[in-house]
Amino acid sequence: EDGIRDSSVTGVQTCALPISNKSELPVGRGRRPRTDLAARLKDRARLLRAQLERRDVLLDAVRGSNASADPKAVASWLVHHAMSWIPVSTWVVIAPDMNGEPGVLAEDGLTAPLEPSVWTAARWVLHHGVEFLTGDLSADPRTSHEAGGAVMAFPLVSRHRTVGALVGVDAQPSRSAPSLGAALATALSAVLDPPSIALDNALALQKAEALSVTDDLTRLYNSRYLNLVLRREAKRSMRSGRALSLLFIDLDGFRSEEHTSELQSH
């Protein structure tokens, strides 16, 4: 069937109707120049909506995003599919780590010149919890004008909390802000729900696993982590035939109030 391709991530067939972000033919010989993001989105909005409303696409979102408990794998699935839905210069998933610091979990096409635009949009979405669409970031009154390009950024919401941001940036500014329309926005939101919940679950599991091997007071690795590492390194030593050495250091008064206060202050 025309328009059907196999997903390289999940193996589930999906209908890809991408919005081309490449100039089809050179300018100057009766051939069309590359249109900006807002124009491309407007031209293909109906087809994109039809794609996202397909039952198999929603099933793919549920199955594919839950195929792994690794946050980076979930984010990679989302970036891969976002690029097939709306190809732009880059798609990035950003989410806070266990300390609340945002970090890049997955990206496609991210380059140094685009990083300021990505981070500007991501921080805005994480703070406000709503989508951010602009034709030219450098002229948008909501930002500090330190970055540019056309931006489409969406909050990843789970259990009424914004757990991450999906940010798409086109290096070329648009004459107007990209517009989804109510129906397309609803369809996109429905497809983003499963990976948002999957990402939230994966991040929670990652945090629980990290807390299980760290000390609550010092935030350093505990004896459980030591046992895990020793088993892993013992197996590696047996495979390689190399000796395994251990060094134990006794720190007097390490858990004293003075030392604990210094650790917490850092």
PDB file of C-alpha atoms in Angstrom:
ATOM      1  CA  GLU A   1       0.000   0.000   0.000  1.00  0.00           C
ATOM      2  CA  ASP A   2       1.323   3.472  -0.893  1.00  0.00           C
ATOM      3  CA  GLY A   3       2.682   5.420   2.079  1.00  0.00           C
ATOM      4  CA  ILE A   4       3.246   2.322   4.247  1.00  0.00           C
ATOM      5  CA  ARG A   5       6.687   1.626   5.596  1.00  0.00           C
ATOM      6  CA  ASP A   6       8.191  -0.615   8.264  1.00  0.00           C
ATOM      7  CA  SER A   7       9.261   1.126  11.433  1.00  0.00           C
ATOM      8  CA  SER A   8      12.930   0.435  12.142  1.00  0.00           C
ATOM      9  CA  VAL A   9      12.296   0.867  15.857  1.00  0.00           C
ATOM     10  CA  THR A  10       9.316  -1.369  16.597  1.00  0.00           C
ATOM     11  CA  GLY A  11       8.768  -3.429  13.493  1.00  0.00           C
ATOM     12  CA  VAL A  12       5.134  -2.288  13.428  1.00  0.00           C
ATOM     13  CA  GLN A  13       3.931  -0.896  10.123  1.00  0.00           C
ATOM     14  CA  THR A  14       3.090   2.774  10.244  1.00  0.00           C
ATOM     15  CA  CYS A  15       1.774   5.178   7.658  1.00  0.00           C
ATOM     16  CA  ALA A  16       4.371   7.881   7.115  1.00  0.00           C
ATOM     17  CA  LEU A  17       3.167  11.077   5.482  1.00  0.00           C
ATOM     18  CA  PRO A  18       6.051  13.405   6.298  1.00  0.00           C
ATOM     19  CA  ILE A  19       6.170  17.104   5.641  1.00  0.00           C
ATOM     20  CA  SER A  20       9.210  17.458   3.424  1.00  0.00           C
ATOM     21  CA  ASN A  21      11.838  19.831   4.774  1.00  0.00           C
ATOM     22  CA  LYS A  22      14.057  19.645   1.722  1.00  0.00           C
ATOM     23  CA  SER A  23      13.976  21.616  -1.466  1.00  0.00           C
ATOM     24  CA  GLU A  24      12.679  19.280  -4.115  1.00  0.00           C
ATOM     25  CA  LEU A  25      14.538  20.956  -7.000  1.00  0.00           C
ATOM     26  CA  PRO A  26      17.012  23.827  -7.394  1.00  0.00           C
ATOM     27  CA  VAL A  27      15.634  27.335  -7.789  1.00  0.00           C
ATOM     28  CA  GLY A  28      16.035  29.176 -11.099  1.00  0.00           C
ATOM     29  CA  ARG A  29      14.891  26.559 -13.632  1.00  0.00           C
ATOM     30  CA  GLY A  30      11.155  26.637 -13.142  1.00  0.00           C
ATOM     31  CA  ARG A  31      11.390  24.655  -9.933  1.00  0.00           C
ATOM     32  CA  ARG A  32       9.891  25.472  -6.541  1.00  0.00           C
ATOM     33  CA  PRO A  33      12.075  26.813  -3.711  1.00  0.00           C
ATOM     34  CA  ARG A  34      11.926  25.290  -0.242  1.00  0.00           C
ATOM     35  CA  THR A  35       8.967  26.655   1.732  1.00  0.00           C
ATOM     36  CA  ASP A  36       9.240  27.510   5.399  1.00  0.00           C
ATOM     37  CA  LEU A  37       7.951  25.308   8.217  1.00  0.00           C
ATOM     38  CA  ALA A  38       4.651  27.136   8.698  1.00  0.00           C
ATOM     39  CA  ALA A  39       3.799  26.864   4.999  1.00  0.00           C
ATOM     40  CA  ARG A  40       4.768  23.194   4.802  1.00  0.00           C
ATOM     41  CA  LEU A  41       2.715  22.392   7.871  1.00  0.00           C
ATOM     42  CA  LYS A  42      -0.305  24.208   6.485  1.00  0.00           C
ATOM     43  CA  ASP A  43      -0.046  22.352   3.163  1.00  0.00           C
ATOM     44  CA  ARG A  44       0.167  18.919   4.777  1.00  0.00           C
ATOM     45  CA  ALA A  45      -1.911  19.404   7.936  1.00  0.00           C
ATOM     46  CA  ARG A  46      -4.851  17.367   6.656  1.00  0.00           C
ATOM     47  CA  LEU A  47      -2.674  14.408   5.644  1.00  0.00           C
ATOM     48  CA  LEU A  48      -0.762  14.537   8.904  1.00  0.00           C
ATOM     49  CA  ARG A  49      -3.994  14.574  10.873  1.00  0.00           C
ATOM     50  CA  ALA A  50      -5.238  11.542   8.934  1.00  0.00           C
ATOM     51  CA  GLN A  51      -1.994   9.743   9.723  1.00  0.00           C
ATOM     52  CA  LEU A  52      -2.049  10.478  13.451  1.00  0.00           C
ATOM     53  CA  GLU A  53      -5.707   9.489  13.769  1.00  0.00           C
ATOM     54  CA  ARG A  54      -5.027   6.020  12.376  1.00  0.00           C
ATOM     55  CA  ARG A  55      -5.624   3.258  14.900  1.00  0.00           C
ATOM     56  CA  ASP A  56      -2.383   1.451  14.017  1.00  0.00           C
ATOM     57  CA  VAL A  57      -0.346   4.600  14.655  1.00  0.00           C
ATOM     58  CA  LEU A  58      -1.812   4.912  18.147  1.00  0.00           C
ATOM     59  CA  LEU A  59      -1.182   1.209  18.805  1.00  0.00           C
ATOM     60  CA  ASP A  60       2.392   1.651  17.599  1.00  0.00           C
ATOM     61  CA  ALA A  61       2.788   4.542  20.037  1.00  0.00           C
ATOM     62  CA  VAL A  62       1.605   2.374  22.923  1.00  0.00           C
ATOM     63  CA  ARG A  63       3.667  -0.681  22.020  1.00  0.00           C
ATOM     64  CA  GLY A  64       6.778   1.034  20.748  1.00  0.00           C
ATOM     65  CA  SER A  65       7.223   3.530  23.566  1.00  0.00           C
ATOM     66  CA  ASN A  66       6.705   0.808  26.185  1.00  0.00           C
ATOM     67  CA  ALA A  67       9.100  -1.650  24.589  1.00  0.00           C
ATOM     68  CA  SER A  68      11.912  -0.564  26.913  1.00  0.00           C
ATOM     69  CA  ALA A  69      12.215   0.693  30.489  1.00  0.00           C
ATOM     70  CA  ASP A  70      15.238   2.805  29.529  1.00  0.00           C
ATOM     71  CA  PRO A  71      14.347   6.545  29.374  1.00  0.00           C
ATOM     72  CA  LYS A  72      16.780   7.080  26.499  1.00  0.00           C
ATOM     73  CA  ALA A  73      15.164   4.291  24.482  1.00  0.00           C
ATOM     74  CA  VAL A  74      11.702   5.777  25.015  1.00  0.00           C
ATOM     75  CA  ALA A  75      12.982   9.217  24.019  1.00  0.00           C
ATOM     76  CA  SER A  76      14.715   7.783  20.945  1.00  0.00           C
ATOM     77  CA  TRP A  77      11.467   6.171  19.837  1.00  0.00           C
ATOM     78  CA  LEU A  78       9.697   9.514  20.168  1.00  0.00           C
ATOM     79  CA  VAL A  79      12.374  11.475  18.287  1.00  0.00           C
ATOM     80  CA  HIS A  80      12.442   8.909  15.485  1.00  0.00           C
ATOM     81  CA  HIS A  81       8.693   9.116  14.956  1.00  0.00           C
ATOM     82  CA  ALA A  82       8.493  12.882  15.381  1.00  0.00           C
ATOM     83  CA  MET A  83      10.943  13.253  12.508  1.00  0.00           C
ATOM     84  CA  SER A  84       8.706  11.081  10.315  1.00  0.00           C
ATOM     85  CA  TRP A  85       5.630  13.098  11.279  1.00  0.00           C
ATOM     86  CA  ILE A  86       7.115  16.584  10.866  1.00  0.00           C
ATOM     87  CA  PRO A  87      10.698  16.616   9.515  1.00  0.00           C
ATOM     88  CA  VAL A  88      12.609  19.703  10.658  1.00  0.00           C
ATOM     89  CA  SER A  89      16.303  20.412  11.204  1.00  0.00           C
ATOM     90  CA  THR A  90      16.273  18.628  14.564  1.00  0.00           C
ATOM     91  CA  TRP A  91      13.994  16.929  17.056  1.00  0.00           C
ATOM     92  CA  VAL A  92      15.093  16.605  20.678  1.00  0.00           C
ATOM     93  CA  VAL A  93      13.622  15.149  23.872  1.00  0.00           C
ATOM     94  CA  ILE A  94      14.713  16.923  27.044  1.00  0.00           C
ATOM     95  CA  ALA A  95      13.750  15.850  30.562  1.00  0.00           C
ATOM     96  CA  PRO A  96      14.937  16.647  34.103  1.00  0.00           C
ATOM     97  CA  ASP A  97      17.264  14.146  35.771  1.00  0.00           C
ATOM     98  CA  MET A  98      17.019  12.938  39.385  1.00  0.00           C
ATOM     99  CA  ASN A  99      18.434  16.250  40.588  1.00  0.00           C
ATOM    100  CA  GLY A 100      15.947  18.257  38.544  1.00  0.00           C
ATOM    101  CA  GLU A 101      18.513  19.368  35.963  1.00  0.00           C
ATOM    102  CA  PRO A 102      17.242  19.161  32.354  1.00  0.00           C
ATOM    103  CA  GLY A 103      19.264  17.014  29.987  1.00  0.00           C
ATOM    104  CA  VAL A 104      19.055  15.682  26.435  1.00  0.00           C
ATOM    105  CA  LEU A 105      17.730  12.112  26.354  1.00  0.00           C
ATOM    106  CA  ALA A 106      17.592  11.726  22.563  1.00  0.00           C
ATOM    107  CA  GLU A 107      18.116  13.857  19.476  1.00  0.00           C
ATOM    108  CA  ASP A 108      18.183  13.733  15.704  1.00  0.00           C
ATOM    109  CA  GLY A 109      20.068  16.439  13.826  1.00  0.00           C
ATOM    110  CA  LEU A 110      21.120  18.480  16.854  1.00  0.00           C
ATOM    111  CA  THR A 111      24.106  20.706  16.061  1.00  0.00           C
ATOM    112  CA  ALA A 112      25.898  23.378  18.059  1.00  0.00           C
ATOM    113  CA  PRO A 113      24.205  26.306  16.234  1.00  0.00           C
ATOM    114  CA  LEU A 114      20.763  24.869  17.043  1.00  0.00           C
ATOM    115  CA  GLU A 115      21.414  24.162  20.736  1.00  0.00           C
ATOM    116  CA  PRO A 116      20.460  27.666  22.003  1.00  0.00           C
ATOM    117  CA  SER A 117      17.104  27.436  20.209  1.00  0.00           C
ATOM    118  CA  VAL A 118      16.412  23.953  21.550  1.00  0.00           C
ATOM    119  CA  TRP A 119      17.233  24.876  25.138  1.00  0.00           C
ATOM    120  CA  THR A 120      15.307  28.145  25.010  1.00  0.00           C
ATOM    121  CA  ALA A 121      12.145  26.377  23.850  1.00  0.00           C
ATOM    122  CA  ALA A 122      12.614  23.400  26.174  1.00  0.00           C
ATOM    123  CA  ARG A 123      13.013  25.519  29.293  1.00  0.00           C
ATOM    124  CA  TRP A 124       9.932  27.540  28.376  1.00  0.00           C
ATOM    125  CA  VAL A 125       7.831  24.394  27.874  1.00  0.00           C
ATOM    126  CA  LEU A 126       9.102  22.730  31.063  1.00  0.00           C
ATOM    127  CA  HIS A 127       8.314  25.873  33.037  1.00  0.00           C
ATOM    128  CA  HIS A 128       4.871  26.646  31.571  1.00  0.00           C
ATOM    129  CA  GLY A 129       3.676  23.147  30.672  1.00  0.00           C
ATOM    130  CA  VAL A 130       2.096  24.187  27.370  1.00  0.00           C
ATOM    131  CA  GLU A 131       3.146  24.037  23.724  1.00  0.00           C
ATOM    132  CA  PHE A 132       5.459  26.652  22.244  1.00  0.00           C
ATOM    133  CA  LEU A 133       5.099  27.527  18.557  1.00  0.00           C
ATOM    134  CA  THR A 134       6.926  30.401  16.898  1.00  0.00           C
ATOM    135  CA  GLY A 135       7.982  31.320  13.391  1.00  0.00           C
ATOM    136  CA  ASP A 136      11.135  33.142  14.499  1.00  0.00           C
ATOM    137  CA  LEU A 137      12.518  32.585  17.969  1.00  0.00           C
ATOM    138  CA  SER A 138      14.777  35.631  17.715  1.00  0.00           C
ATOM    139  CA  ALA A 139      11.736  37.918  17.434  1.00  0.00           C
ATOM    140  CA  ASP A 140       9.452  36.139  19.910  1.00  0.00           C
ATOM    141  CA  PRO A 141       8.558  38.358  22.914  1.00  0.00           C
ATOM    142  CA  ARG A 142       8.413  35.311  25.212  1.00  0.00           C
ATOM    143  CA  THR A 143      12.165  34.698  24.966  1.00  0.00           C
ATOM    144  CA  SER A 144      15.415  36.599  25.356  1.00  0.00           C
ATOM    145  CA  HIS A 145      16.124  36.628  21.581  1.00  0.00           C
ATOM    146  CA  GLU A 146      19.418  34.780  21.986  1.00  0.00           C
ATOM    147  CA  ALA A 147      18.387  32.091  19.505  1.00  0.00           C
ATOM    148  CA  GLY A 148      16.539  31.863  16.202  1.00  0.00           C
ATOM    149  CA  GLY A 149      14.678  29.615  13.820  1.00  0.00           C
ATOM    150  CA  ALA A 150      11.145  28.242  13.676  1.00  0.00           C
ATOM    151  CA  VAL A 151      10.182  26.161  16.700  1.00  0.00           C
ATOM    152  CA  MET A 152       7.554  23.581  17.571  1.00  0.00           C
ATOM    153  CA  ALA A 153       7.841  22.390  21.176  1.00  0.00           C
ATOM    154  CA  PHE A 154       5.384  20.244  23.104  1.00  0.00           C
ATOM    155  CA  PRO A 155       5.130  19.261  26.768  1.00  0.00           C
ATOM    156  CA  LEU A 156       5.247  15.561  27.601  1.00  0.00           C
ATOM    157  CA  VAL A 157       2.587  15.258  30.284  1.00  0.00           C
ATOM    158  CA  SER A 158       1.982  12.307  32.583  1.00  0.00           C
ATOM    159  CA  ARG A 159      -0.294  12.272  35.622  1.00  0.00           C
ATOM    160  CA  HIS A 160      -0.890  16.011  35.224  1.00  0.00           C
ATOM    161  CA  ARG A 161       2.865  16.719  35.398  1.00  0.00           C
ATOM    162  CA  THR A 162       5.201  17.906  32.662  1.00  0.00           C
ATOM    163  CA  VAL A 163       7.912  15.232  32.649  1.00  0.00           C
ATOM    164  CA  GLY A 164       9.744  16.395  29.542  1.00  0.00           C
ATOM    165  CA  ALA A 165       9.678  18.428  26.351  1.00  0.00           C
ATOM    166  CA  LEU A 166       9.664  17.387  22.698  1.00  0.00           C
ATOM    167  CA  VAL A 167      11.342  20.183  20.754  1.00  0.00           C
ATOM    168  CA  GLY A 168      11.560  20.574  16.989  1.00  0.00           C
ATOM    169  CA  VAL A 169      13.624  23.378  15.466  1.00  0.00           C
ATOM    170  CA  ASP A 170      13.890  24.393  11.834  1.00  0.00           C
ATOM    171  CA  ALA A 171      16.979  26.497  11.204  1.00  0.00           C
ATOM    172  CA  GLN A 172      15.125  28.662   8.678  1.00  0.00           C
ATOM    173  CA  PRO A 173      12.659  31.123  10.290  1.00  0.00           C
ATOM    174  CA  SER A 174       9.051  31.096   9.079  1.00  0.00           C
ATOM    175  CA  ARG A 175       7.056  34.133   8.036  1.00  0.00           C
ATOM    176  CA  SER A 176       4.391  33.128  10.549  1.00  0.00           C
ATOM    177  CA  ALA A 177       4.132  30.789  13.521  1.00  0.00           C
ATOM    178  CA  PRO A 178       3.416  27.138  12.688  1.00  0.00           C
ATOM    179  CA  SER A 179      -0.250  26.383  13.365  1.00  0.00           C
ATOM    180  CA  LEU A 180      -1.668  22.958  14.135  1.00  0.00           C
ATOM    181  CA  GLY A 181      -5.359  23.732  14.359  1.00  0.00           C
ATOM    182  CA  ALA A 182      -7.655  22.212  16.971  1.00  0.00           C
ATOM    183  CA  ALA A 183      -8.195  18.840  15.277  1.00  0.00           C
ATOM    184  CA  LEU A 184      -4.517  18.221  14.486  1.00  0.00           C
ATOM    185  CA  ALA A 185      -3.462  19.381  17.961  1.00  0.00           C
ATOM    186  CA  THR A 186      -5.885  16.880  19.512  1.00  0.00           C
ATOM    187  CA  ALA A 187      -4.613  14.054  17.302  1.00  0.00           C
ATOM    188  CA  LEU A 188      -0.983  14.847  18.117  1.00  0.00           C
ATOM    189  CA  SER A 189      -1.740  15.081  21.838  1.00  0.00           C
ATOM    190  CA  ALA A 190      -3.360  11.640  21.760  1.00  0.00           C
ATOM    191  CA  VAL A 191      -0.294  10.102  20.095  1.00  0.00           C
ATOM    192  CA  LEU A 192       2.088  11.834  22.533  1.00  0.00           C
ATOM    193  CA  ASP A 193       0.235  10.542  25.614  1.00  0.00           C
ATOM    194  CA  PRO A 194       1.562   6.928  25.557  1.00  0.00           C
ATOM    195  CA  PRO A 195       5.255   7.855  25.171  1.00  0.00           C
ATOM    196  CA  SER A 196       4.859  10.585  27.806  1.00  0.00           C
ATOM    197  CA  ILE A 197       3.555   8.065  30.327  1.00  0.00           C
ATOM    198  CA  ALA A 198       6.198   5.533  29.281  1.00  0.00           C
ATOM    199  CA  LEU A 199       8.925   8.145  29.760  1.00  0.00           C
ATOM    200  CA  ASP A 200       7.569   9.069  33.190  1.00  0.00           C
ATOM    201  CA  ASN A 201       7.540   5.409  34.247  1.00  0.00           C
ATOM    202  CA  ALA A 202      11.045   4.838  32.904  1.00  0.00           C
ATOM    203  CA  LEU A 203      12.422   7.888  34.715  1.00  0.00           C
ATOM    204  CA  ALA A 204      10.712   6.812  37.957  1.00  0.00           C
ATOM    205  CA  LEU A 205      12.185   3.311  37.641  1.00  0.00           C
ATOM    206  CA  GLN A 206      15.621   4.753  36.956  1.00  0.00           C
ATOM    207  CA  LYS A 207      15.344   6.925  40.049  1.00  0.00           C
ATOM    208  CA  ALA A 208      14.192   4.002  42.206  1.00  0.00           C
ATOM    209  CA  GLU A 209      17.085   1.864  40.999  1.00  0.00           C
ATOM    210  CA  ALA A 210      19.548   4.652  41.712  1.00  0.00           C
ATOM    211  CA  LEU A 211      18.154   5.217  45.213  1.00  0.00           C
ATOM    212  CA  SER A 212      18.385   1.507  45.983  1.00  0.00           C
ATOM    213  CA  VAL A 213      22.169   1.574  45.577  1.00  0.00           C
ATOM    214  CA  THR A 214      22.908   4.933  47.228  1.00  0.00           C
ATOM    215  CA  ASP A 215      23.029   6.025  50.847  1.00  0.00           C
ATOM    216  CA  ASP A 216      20.237   8.404  51.868  1.00  0.00           C
ATOM    217  CA  LEU A 217      22.537  10.493  54.049  1.00  0.00           C
ATOM    218  CA  THR A 218      25.682  10.852  51.952  1.00  0.00           C
ATOM    219  CA  ARG A 219      24.188  10.116  48.494  1.00  0.00           C
ATOM    220  CA  LEU A 220      27.184   7.846  47.891  1.00  0.00           C
ATOM    221  CA  TYR A 221      27.005   4.240  46.681  1.00  0.00           C
ATOM    222  CA  ASN A 222      26.083   1.736  49.409  1.00  0.00           C
ATOM    223  CA  SER A 223      26.991  -1.914  50.099  1.00  0.00           C
ATOM    224  CA  ARG A 224      24.282  -3.128  47.708  1.00  0.00           C
ATOM    225  CA  TYR A 225      26.042  -1.329  44.865  1.00  0.00           C
ATOM    226  CA  LEU A 226      29.371  -2.765  46.021  1.00  0.00           C
ATOM    227  CA  ASN A 227      27.949  -6.290  45.808  1.00  0.00           C
ATOM    228  CA  LEU A 228      26.621  -5.627  42.305  1.00  0.00           C
ATOM    229  CA  VAL A 229      29.951  -4.256  41.113  1.00  0.00           C
ATOM    230  CA  LEU A 230      31.962  -7.046  42.720  1.00  0.00           C
ATOM    231  CA  ARG A 231      29.877  -9.722  40.983  1.00  0.00           C
ATOM    232  CA  ARG A 232      30.196  -7.907  37.663  1.00  0.00           C
ATOM    233  CA  GLU A 233      33.943  -7.393  37.970  1.00  0.00           C
ATOM    234  CA  ALA A 234      34.532 -10.963  39.191  1.00  0.00           C
ATOM    235  CA  LYS A 235      32.821 -12.308  36.061  1.00  0.00           C
ATOM    236  CA  ARG A 236      34.873  -9.955  33.899  1.00  0.00           C
ATOM    237  CA  SER A 237      38.060 -11.100  35.612  1.00  0.00           C
ATOM    238  CA  MET A 238      37.204 -14.745  34.968  1.00  0.00           C
ATOM    239  CA  ARG A 239      36.486 -14.083  31.294  1.00  0.00           C
ATOM    240  CA  SER A 240      39.678 -12.125  30.729  1.00  0.00           C
ATOM    241  CA  GLY A 241      41.927 -14.208  32.991  1.00  0.00           C
ATOM    242  CA  ARG A 242      43.194 -11.053  34.683  1.00  0.00           C
ATOM    243  CA  ALA A 243      43.533 -10.474  38.418  1.00  0.00           C
ATOM    244  CA  LEU A 244      40.961  -8.441  40.345  1.00  0.00           C
ATOM    245  CA  SER A 245      42.320  -6.042  42.958  1.00  0.00           C
ATOM    246  CA  LEU A 246      40.459  -4.264  45.766  1.00  0.00           C
ATOM    247  CA  LEU A 247      41.463  -1.213  47.769  1.00  0.00           C
ATOM    248  CA  PHE A 248      39.696  -0.416  51.056  1.00  0.00           C
ATOM    249  CA  ILE A 249      40.103   2.968  52.751  1.00  0.00           C
ATOM    250  CA  ASP A 250      38.789   3.682  56.227  1.00  0.00           C
ATOM    251  CA  LEU A 251      37.613   7.282  56.726  1.00  0.00           C
ATOM    252  CA  ASP A 252      37.387   8.093  60.442  1.00  0.00           C
ATOM    253  CA  GLY A 253      34.386  10.190  61.419  1.00  0.00           C
ATOM    254  CA  PHE A 254      32.985  10.136  57.897  1.00  0.00           C
ATOM    255  CA  ARG A 255      29.406  10.119  59.156  1.00  0.00           C
ATOM    256  CA  SER A 256      29.956  12.841  61.743  1.00  0.00           C
ATOM    257  CA  GLU A 257      27.685  15.876  61.686  1.00  0.00           C
ATOM    258  CA  GLU A 258      30.463  18.134  60.449  1.00  0.00           C
ATOM    259  CA  HIS A 259      31.338  15.974  57.458  1.00  0.00           C
ATOM    260  CA  THR A 260      27.700  15.342  56.626  1.00  0.00           C
ATOM    261  CA  SER A 261      26.980  19.067  56.556  1.00  0.00           C
ATOM    262  CA  GLU A 262      29.903  19.632  54.208  1.00  0.00           C
ATOM    263  CA  LEU A 263      28.667  16.896  51.857  1.00  0.00           C
ATOM    264  CA  GLN A 264      25.140  18.245  51.780  1.00  0.00           C
ATOM    265  CA  SER A 265      26.369  21.787  51.131  1.00  0.00           C
ATOM    266  CA  HIS A 266      28.199  20.530  48.029  1.00  0.00           C
TER     267      HIS A 266
END
